[in-house]
Short mmCIF file of C-alpha atoms in Angstrom, two decimals:
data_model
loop_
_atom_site.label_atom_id
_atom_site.label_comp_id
_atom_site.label_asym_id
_atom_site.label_seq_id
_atom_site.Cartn_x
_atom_site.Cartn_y
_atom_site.Cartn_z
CA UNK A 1 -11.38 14.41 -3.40
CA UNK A 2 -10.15 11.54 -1.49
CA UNK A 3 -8.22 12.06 1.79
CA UNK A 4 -7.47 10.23 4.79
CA UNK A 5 -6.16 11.09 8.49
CA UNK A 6 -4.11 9.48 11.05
CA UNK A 7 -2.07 10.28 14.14
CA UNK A 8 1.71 10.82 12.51
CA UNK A 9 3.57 9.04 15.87
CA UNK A 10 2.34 6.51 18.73
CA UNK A 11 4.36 5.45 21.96
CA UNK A 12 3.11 2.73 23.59
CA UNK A 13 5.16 0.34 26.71
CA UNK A 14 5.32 -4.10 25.69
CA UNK A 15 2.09 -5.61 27.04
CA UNK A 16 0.08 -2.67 26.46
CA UNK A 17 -2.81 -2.11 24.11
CA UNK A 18 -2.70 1.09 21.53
CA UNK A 19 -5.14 2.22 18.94
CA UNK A 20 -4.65 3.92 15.78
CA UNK A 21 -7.82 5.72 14.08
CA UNK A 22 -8.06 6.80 10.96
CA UNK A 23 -11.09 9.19 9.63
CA UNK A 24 -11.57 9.32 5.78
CA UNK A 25 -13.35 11.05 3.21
CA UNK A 26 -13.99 9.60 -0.38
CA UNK A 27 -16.42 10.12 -2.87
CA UNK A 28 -17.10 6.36 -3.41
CA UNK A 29 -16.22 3.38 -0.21
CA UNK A 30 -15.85 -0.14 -0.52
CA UNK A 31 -13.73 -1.11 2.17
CA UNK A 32 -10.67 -0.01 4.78
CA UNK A 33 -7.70 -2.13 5.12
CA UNK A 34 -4.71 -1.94 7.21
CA UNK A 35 -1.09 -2.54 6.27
CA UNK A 36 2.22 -2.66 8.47
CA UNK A 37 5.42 -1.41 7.30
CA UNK A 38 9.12 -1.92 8.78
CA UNK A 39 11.82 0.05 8.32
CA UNK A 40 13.36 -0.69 5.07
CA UNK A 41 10.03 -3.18 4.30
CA UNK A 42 7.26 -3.91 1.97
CA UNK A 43 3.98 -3.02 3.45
CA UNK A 44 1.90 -6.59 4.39
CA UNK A 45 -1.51 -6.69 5.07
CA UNK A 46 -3.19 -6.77 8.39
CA UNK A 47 -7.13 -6.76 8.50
CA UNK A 48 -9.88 -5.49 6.28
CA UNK A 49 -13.39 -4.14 7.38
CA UNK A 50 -16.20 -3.87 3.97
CA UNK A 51 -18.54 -3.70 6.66
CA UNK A 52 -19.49 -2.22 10.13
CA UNK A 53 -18.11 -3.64 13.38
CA UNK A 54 -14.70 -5.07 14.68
CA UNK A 55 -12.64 -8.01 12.81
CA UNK A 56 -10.13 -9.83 14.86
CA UNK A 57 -7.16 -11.67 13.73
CA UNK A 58 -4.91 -12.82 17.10
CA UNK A 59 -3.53 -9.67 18.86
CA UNK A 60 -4.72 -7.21 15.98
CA UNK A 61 -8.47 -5.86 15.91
CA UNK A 62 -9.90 -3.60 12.93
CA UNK A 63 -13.17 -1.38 13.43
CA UNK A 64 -15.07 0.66 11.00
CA UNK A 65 -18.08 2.78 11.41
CA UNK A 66 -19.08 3.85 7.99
CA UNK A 67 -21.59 6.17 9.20
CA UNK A 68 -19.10 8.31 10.70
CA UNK A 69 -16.32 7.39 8.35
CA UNK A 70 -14.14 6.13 10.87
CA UNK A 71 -11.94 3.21 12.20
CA UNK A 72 -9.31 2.17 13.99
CA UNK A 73 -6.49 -0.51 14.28
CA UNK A 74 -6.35 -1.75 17.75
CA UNK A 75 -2.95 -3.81 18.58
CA UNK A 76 -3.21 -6.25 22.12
CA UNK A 77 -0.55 -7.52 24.27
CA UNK A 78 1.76 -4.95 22.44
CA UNK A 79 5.70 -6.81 21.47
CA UNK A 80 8.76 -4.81 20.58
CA UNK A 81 8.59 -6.11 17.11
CA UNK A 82 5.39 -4.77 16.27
CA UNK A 83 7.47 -1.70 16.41
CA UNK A 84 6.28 -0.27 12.58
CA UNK A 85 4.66 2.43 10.74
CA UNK A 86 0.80 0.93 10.33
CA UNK A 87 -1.11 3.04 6.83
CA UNK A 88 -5.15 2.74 6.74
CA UNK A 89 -6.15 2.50 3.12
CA UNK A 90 -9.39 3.25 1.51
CA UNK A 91 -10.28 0.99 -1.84
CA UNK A 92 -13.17 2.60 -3.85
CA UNK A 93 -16.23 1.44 -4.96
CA UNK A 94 -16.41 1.14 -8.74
CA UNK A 95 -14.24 -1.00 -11.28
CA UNK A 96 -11.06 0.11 -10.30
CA UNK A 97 -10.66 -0.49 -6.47
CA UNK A 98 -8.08 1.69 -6.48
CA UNK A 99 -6.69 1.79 -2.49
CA UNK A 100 -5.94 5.76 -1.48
CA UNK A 101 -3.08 5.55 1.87
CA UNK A 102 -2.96 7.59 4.95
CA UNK A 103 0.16 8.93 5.60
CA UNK A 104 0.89 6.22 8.02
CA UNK A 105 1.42 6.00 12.18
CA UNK A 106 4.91 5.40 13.29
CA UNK A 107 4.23 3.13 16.53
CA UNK A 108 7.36 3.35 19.23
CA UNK A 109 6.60 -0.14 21.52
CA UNK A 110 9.71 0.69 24.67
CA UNK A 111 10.26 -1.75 27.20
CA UNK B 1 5.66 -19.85 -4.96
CA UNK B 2 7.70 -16.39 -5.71
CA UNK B 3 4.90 -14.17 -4.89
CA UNK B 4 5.97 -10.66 -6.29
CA UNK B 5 9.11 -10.05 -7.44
CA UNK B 6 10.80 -6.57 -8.39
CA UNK B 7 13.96 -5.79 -9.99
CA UNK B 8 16.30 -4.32 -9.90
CA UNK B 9 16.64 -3.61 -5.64
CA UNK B 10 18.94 -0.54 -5.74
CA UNK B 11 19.43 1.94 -9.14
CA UNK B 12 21.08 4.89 -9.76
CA UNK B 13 20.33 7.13 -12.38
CA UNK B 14 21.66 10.28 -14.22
CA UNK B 15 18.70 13.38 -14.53
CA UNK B 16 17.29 12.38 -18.40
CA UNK B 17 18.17 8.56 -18.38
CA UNK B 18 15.45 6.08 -19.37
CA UNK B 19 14.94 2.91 -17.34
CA UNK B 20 12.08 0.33 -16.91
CA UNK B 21 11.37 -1.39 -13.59
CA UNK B 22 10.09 -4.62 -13.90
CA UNK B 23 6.91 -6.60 -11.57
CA UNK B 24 6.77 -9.68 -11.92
CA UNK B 25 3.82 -12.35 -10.18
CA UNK B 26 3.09 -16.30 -10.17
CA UNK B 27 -0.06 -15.71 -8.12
CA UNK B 28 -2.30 -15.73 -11.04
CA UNK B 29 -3.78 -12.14 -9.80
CA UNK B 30 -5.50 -10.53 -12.08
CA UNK B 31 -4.74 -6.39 -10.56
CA UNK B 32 -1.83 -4.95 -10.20
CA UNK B 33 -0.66 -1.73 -9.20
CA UNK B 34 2.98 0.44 -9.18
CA UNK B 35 2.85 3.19 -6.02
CA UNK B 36 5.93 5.10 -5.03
CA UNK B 37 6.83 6.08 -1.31
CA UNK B 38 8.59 9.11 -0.08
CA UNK B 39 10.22 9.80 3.20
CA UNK B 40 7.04 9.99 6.00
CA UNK B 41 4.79 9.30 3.10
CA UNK B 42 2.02 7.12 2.84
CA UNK B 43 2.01 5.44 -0.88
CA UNK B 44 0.48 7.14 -3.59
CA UNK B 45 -0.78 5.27 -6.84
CA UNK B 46 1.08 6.12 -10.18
CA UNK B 47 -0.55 3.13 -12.28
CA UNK B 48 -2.67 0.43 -12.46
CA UNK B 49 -4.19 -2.55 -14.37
CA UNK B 50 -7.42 -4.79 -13.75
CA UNK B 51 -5.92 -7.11 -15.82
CA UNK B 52 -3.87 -7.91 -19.47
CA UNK B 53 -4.10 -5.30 -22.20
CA UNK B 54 -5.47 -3.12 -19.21
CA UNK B 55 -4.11 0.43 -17.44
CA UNK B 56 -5.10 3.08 -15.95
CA UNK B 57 -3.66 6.34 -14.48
CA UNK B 58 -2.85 6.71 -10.55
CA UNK B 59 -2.83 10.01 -8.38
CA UNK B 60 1.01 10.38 -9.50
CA UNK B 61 1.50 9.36 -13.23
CA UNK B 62 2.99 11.64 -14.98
CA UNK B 63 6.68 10.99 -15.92
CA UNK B 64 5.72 7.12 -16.27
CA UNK B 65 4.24 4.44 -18.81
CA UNK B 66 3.38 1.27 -17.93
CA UNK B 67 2.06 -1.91 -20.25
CA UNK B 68 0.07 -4.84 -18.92
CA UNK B 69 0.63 -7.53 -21.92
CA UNK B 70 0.61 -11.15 -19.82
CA UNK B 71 -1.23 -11.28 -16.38
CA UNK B 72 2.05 -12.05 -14.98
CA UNK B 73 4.56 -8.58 -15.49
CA UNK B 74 3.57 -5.37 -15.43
CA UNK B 75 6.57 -2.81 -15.89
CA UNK B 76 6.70 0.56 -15.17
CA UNK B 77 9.24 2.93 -17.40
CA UNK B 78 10.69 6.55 -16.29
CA UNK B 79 10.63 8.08 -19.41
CA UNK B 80 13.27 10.72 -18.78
CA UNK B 81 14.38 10.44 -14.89
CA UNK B 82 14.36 13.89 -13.14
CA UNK B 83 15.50 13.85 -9.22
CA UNK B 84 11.73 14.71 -8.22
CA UNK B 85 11.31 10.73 -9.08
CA UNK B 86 14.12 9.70 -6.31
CA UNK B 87 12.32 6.99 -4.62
CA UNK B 88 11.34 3.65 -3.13
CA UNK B 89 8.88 2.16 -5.69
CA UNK B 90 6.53 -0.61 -4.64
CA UNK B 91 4.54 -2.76 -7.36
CA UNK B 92 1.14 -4.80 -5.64
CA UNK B 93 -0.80 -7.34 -7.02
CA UNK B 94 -4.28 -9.25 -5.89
CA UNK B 95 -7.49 -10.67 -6.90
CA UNK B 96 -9.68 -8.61 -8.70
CA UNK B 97 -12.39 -8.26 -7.12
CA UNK B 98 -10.12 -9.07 -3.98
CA UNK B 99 -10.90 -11.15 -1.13
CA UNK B 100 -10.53 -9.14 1.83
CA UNK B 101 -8.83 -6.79 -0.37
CA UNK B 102 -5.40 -7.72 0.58
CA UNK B 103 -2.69 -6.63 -1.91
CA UNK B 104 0.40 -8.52 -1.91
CA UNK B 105 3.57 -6.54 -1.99
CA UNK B 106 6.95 -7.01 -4.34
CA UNK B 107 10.61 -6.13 -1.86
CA UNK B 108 10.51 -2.64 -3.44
CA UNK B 109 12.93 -0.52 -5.88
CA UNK B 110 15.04 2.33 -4.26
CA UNK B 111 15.86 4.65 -7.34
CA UNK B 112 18.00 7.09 -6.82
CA UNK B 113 18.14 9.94 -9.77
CA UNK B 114 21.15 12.15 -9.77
#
């Protein structure tokens, strides 16, 4: 089977910097991507790791370690409107490429 | 360009009634993909299609059909709604393979089955 796990809730203060991991287990790996979600939104796309090692775009950072089927989402100089729920998503190696969620992080930024 | 487009944005249904959501996209992507979310749920797969003429089954598909005959729509159809398939309902598409793997999201359909 497929699963993934991440923390269900994360409070973090503006300016600050937060992680969110995510572990995984799938019988086939191609790559982990990360999505954000607003209230009431359509999830859009944040990074994408196919390989070991970080991936930066601006304030957000992606990691994966594939050896220990792990990464993380790491969010910089933290702004009330990246108040969101953030999903990790495996896609599978194969034809189909067919991307398995996490059950999402809500992420709490307070002033 | 539209990007993905769902309709319709709200729908209310009686338990039994038939309906078909529809997915449409102008970005020329060849996968696309229906998922459903739940309250404090992550999004779960209920079908797919690599391209035209092309599905396959998700983690979730019973209770649903879908049909894949242009590259550009891809509807999904409750066959006979029950209130287990009250909803939000997302439809995806991207590049198959993708380029960084980024799937591009329609606005979403909140079903409501009564």
């Amino acid at each position: 089977g497929q699963s993934l796990e991440q923390p269900s809730e994360v409070t973090a203060v503006e300016g600050a910097i937060v992680q969110i991991n995510c572990t995984y287990q799938t019988s086939g790996f191609y790559g982990l991507s990360w999505y954000q979600q607003h209230d009431g939104g359509a999830p859009t796309f944040l990074s994408y790791n196919a390989l070991d090692g970080l991936e930066e775009t601006g304030r957000f950072s992606s990691f994966l370690s594939r050896s220990d089927s792990y990464g993380y989402l790491l969010l910089q100089e933290l702004q009330m409107k990246d108040s969101a729920s953030y999903f990790c998503a495996v896609s599978g190696a194969g034809n189909n490429r067919k991307l398995i969620w996490g059950l999402g992080t809500s992420l709490a930024v307070n002033p | 360009n539209a990007g993905v487009t769902q309709t319709p944005k709200f729908q209310v249904l009686k338990t039994g009634q038939s309906m078909t959501l529809q997915c449409a996209q102008d970005m020329n992507h060849e996968y696309m993909s229906w998922y459903r979310q739940d309250p404090g749920m992550g999004l779960r797969l209920i079908h797919y299609s690599v391209g035209a003429g092309i599905t396959d089954q998700g983690e979730v598909p019973n209770g649903y059909n879908v049909s894949r005959s242009t590259t550009e729509d891809f509807p999904l159809r409750l066959l006979s709604a029950a209130p287990s398939q009250t909803s939000v309902y997302f439809c995806a598409s991207s590049h198959f393979p993708g380029h960084r793997e980024t799937q591009y999201f329609g606005p979403g359909t909140r079903l409501l089955v009564l």
